[in-house]
Coordinates of C-alpha atoms in Angstrom, one line a residue:
M1 CA -13.1 -25.8 4.8
S2 CA -11.7 -22.2 4.9
K3 CA -10.5 -20.7 1.6
A4 CA -7.3 -19.3 3.2
R5 CA -4.2 -20.6 1.3
H6 CA -0.8 -20.6 2.8
V7 CA 1.3 -18.0 1.1
S8 CA 5.1 -18.4 1.1
E9 CA 7.0 -15.5 2.7
T10 CA 7.4 -12.2 0.8
P11 CA 9.9 -9.4 1.6
A12 CA 6.9 -7.7 3.3
T13 CA 6.0 -10.6 5.6
Q14 CA 9.7 -11.1 6.4
F15 CA 9.9 -7.4 7.3
L16 CA 6.8 -7.6 9.5
K17 CA 8.1 -10.7 11.3
Q18 CA 11.5 -9.2 11.8
H19 CA 9.9 -6.1 13.5
K20 CA 7.5 -8.4 15.5
V21 CA 4.3 -6.9 13.9
A22 CA 1.3 -9.1 14.3
Y23 CA -0.7 -9.6 11.1
T24 CA -3.4 -11.8 9.7
E25 CA -3.3 -13.3 6.1
H26 CA -6.1 -13.0 3.6
T27 CA -5.9 -14.5 0.1
Y28 CA -8.2 -13.8 -2.8
D29 CA -8.3 -14.5 -6.5
Y30 CA -6.4 -11.6 -8.1
V31 CA -8.3 -9.9 -10.9
D32 CA -6.4 -7.5 -13.3
H33 CA -7.4 -3.9 -12.5
G34 CA -9.8 -5.2 -9.8
G35 CA -7.7 -3.4 -7.2
A36 CA -8.6 -3.0 -3.5
G37 CA -12.3 -2.9 -4.4
E38 CA -12.2 -6.4 -5.8
A39 CA -10.2 -7.7 -2.8
A40 CA -12.7 -6.1 -0.4
R41 CA -15.6 -7.7 -2.3
Q42 CA -14.1 -11.2 -2.3
L43 CA -13.0 -11.1 1.3
G44 CA -16.2 -9.4 2.6
L45 CA -14.2 -6.4 4.0
D46 CA -15.0 -2.7 4.2
P47 CA -13.5 -1.2 1.0
H48 CA -12.4 1.8 3.0
A49 CA -10.3 -0.4 5.3
V50 CA -8.6 -2.1 2.4
V51 CA -5.8 0.2 1.5
K52 CA -3.7 0.4 -1.6
T53 CA 0.0 1.1 -1.9
L54 CA 0.8 3.5 -4.8
V55 CA 4.4 4.3 -6.0
M56 CA 4.6 7.8 -7.3
E57 CA 7.4 10.2 -8.1
D58 CA 8.2 13.8 -7.6
E59 CA 9.5 16.4 -10.1
A60 CA 13.0 15.0 -9.7
A61 CA 11.7 11.5 -10.5
K62 CA 12.4 10.4 -6.9
P63 CA 10.0 7.7 -5.8
L64 CA 7.6 7.9 -2.9
I65 CA 4.8 5.8 -1.6
V66 CA 1.2 6.8 -0.9
V67 CA -1.1 4.6 1.1
M68 CA -4.7 5.4 0.3
H69 CA -8.2 3.9 1.0
G70 CA -8.9 1.4 -1.7
D71 CA -12.1 3.2 -2.7
R72 CA -10.5 6.7 -3.1
E73 CA -8.1 8.3 -5.5
V74 CA -5.2 10.5 -4.6
S75 CA -5.1 14.2 -5.4
T76 CA -1.6 14.5 -6.6
K77 CA -1.9 18.3 -6.5
N78 CA -2.7 18.2 -2.7
L79 CA -0.1 15.6 -2.1
A80 CA 2.6 17.7 -3.7
R81 CA 1.5 20.8 -1.7
Q82 CA 1.4 18.8 1.6
A83 CA 4.6 17.0 1.0
G84 CA 6.4 20.3 0.0
L85 CA 7.1 19.1 -3.6
K86 CA 6.6 20.8 -6.9
R87 CA 4.8 17.9 -8.6
V88 CA 3.8 14.3 -7.9
E89 CA 2.6 11.8 -10.4
P90 CA 2.2 8.1 -10.6
C91 CA 5.2 6.1 -11.8
K92 CA 4.9 3.9 -14.9
P93 CA 4.3 0.3 -13.8
E94 CA 7.8 -0.9 -14.8
V95 CA 9.4 2.0 -12.9
A96 CA 7.2 1.4 -9.8
Q97 CA 8.3 -2.3 -10.0
R98 CA 12.0 -1.3 -10.2
H99 CA 11.7 0.9 -7.1
S100 CA 9.6 -1.4 -5.0
G101 CA 10.8 -4.8 -6.1
Y102 CA 7.1 -5.9 -6.3
Q103 CA 4.9 -6.7 -9.2
V104 CA 2.2 -4.0 -9.8
G105 CA -1.0 -5.3 -8.1
G106 CA 1.2 -6.9 -5.4
T107 CA 3.0 -3.8 -4.0
S108 CA 3.5 -3.6 -0.3
P109 CA 5.0 -0.6 1.5
F110 CA 6.9 -3.0 3.7
G111 CA 10.2 -4.6 2.5
T112 CA 10.6 -2.5 -0.6
R113 CA 13.8 -2.8 -2.6
K114 CA 14.5 0.9 -2.2
K115 CA 13.7 2.9 0.9
M116 CA 11.2 5.5 -0.1
P117 CA 9.4 8.2 1.9
V118 CA 5.8 7.1 2.8
W119 CA 2.7 9.3 3.0
V120 CA -0.5 7.9 4.4
E121 CA -4.1 9.3 4.2
A122 CA -4.6 10.5 7.8
E123 CA -8.0 8.8 8.3
I124 CA -6.4 5.4 7.7
L125 CA -4.5 5.7 11.0
Q126 CA -7.8 5.8 12.9
Y127 CA -8.7 2.3 11.9
P128 CA -7.9 -0.5 14.4
V129 CA -6.9 -2.8 11.4
V130 CA -6.3 -2.1 7.8
Y131 CA -5.8 -4.7 5.0
I132 CA -2.8 -3.9 2.9
N133 CA -1.0 -5.8 0.2
G134 CA 1.4 -8.4 1.6
G135 CA 3.8 -8.4 -1.3
R136 CA 2.0 -10.6 -3.8
R137 CA -1.1 -10.3 -6.1
G138 CA -4.1 -11.8 -4.3
Y139 CA -2.6 -11.5 -0.8
L140 CA -3.5 -9.0 1.9
V141 CA -2.3 -8.7 5.4
G142 CA -4.4 -7.2 8.2
I143 CA -2.3 -4.9 10.4
D144 CA -2.5 -2.0 12.8
P145 CA -2.1 0.9 10.5
N146 CA 0.2 2.7 13.0
A147 CA 2.9 0.2 12.0
L148 CA 3.2 2.4 8.9
V149 CA 4.2 5.2 11.1
S150 CA 6.4 3.4 13.6
L151 CA 8.2 1.2 11.0
L152 CA 8.3 3.3 7.9
G153 CA 8.0 6.8 9.3
A154 CA 4.8 7.4 7.2
K155 CA 3.6 11.0 7.4
P156 CA -0.1 11.6 7.5
V157 CA -1.6 13.7 4.7
T158 CA -5.2 14.6 3.7
V159 CA -5.1 13.9 -0.1
A160 CA -8.2 11.7 -0.9
L161 CA -10.4 12.9 -3.7
E162 CA -14.0 12.7 -2.6

């Protein structure tokens, strides 16, 4: 028997359905601070193809989203430079939650409470499918990464720390 559990709709899956984006569902046992690496391990996926959604803020405390490979960190200095901002830093979890409407660990770039600018690590767009949070802890959706560009206006940047 397959381990896939049916997950009730989230704002993210409602958004994807509304925009007729095909996606696959992948559930795993959420582990605190396990992140994308833990999801990749449990699901047997390439950790580079499992991407994380990070809510950050600029010098004016305006929120923005960065989509990054699960096994890489973001250079906030490079992001600020490429995004034309003075400074970028991660939001505190409660602030990120307020902006996105999602629990930290279950943040999706789709269907967020506030519309925020989205930046995506350029290499992610070369993958045929990436696995991104579906709006709940322990739940990923497999999608064509170009949906980030077509639906959210995500701008490609090169900000991964090696």
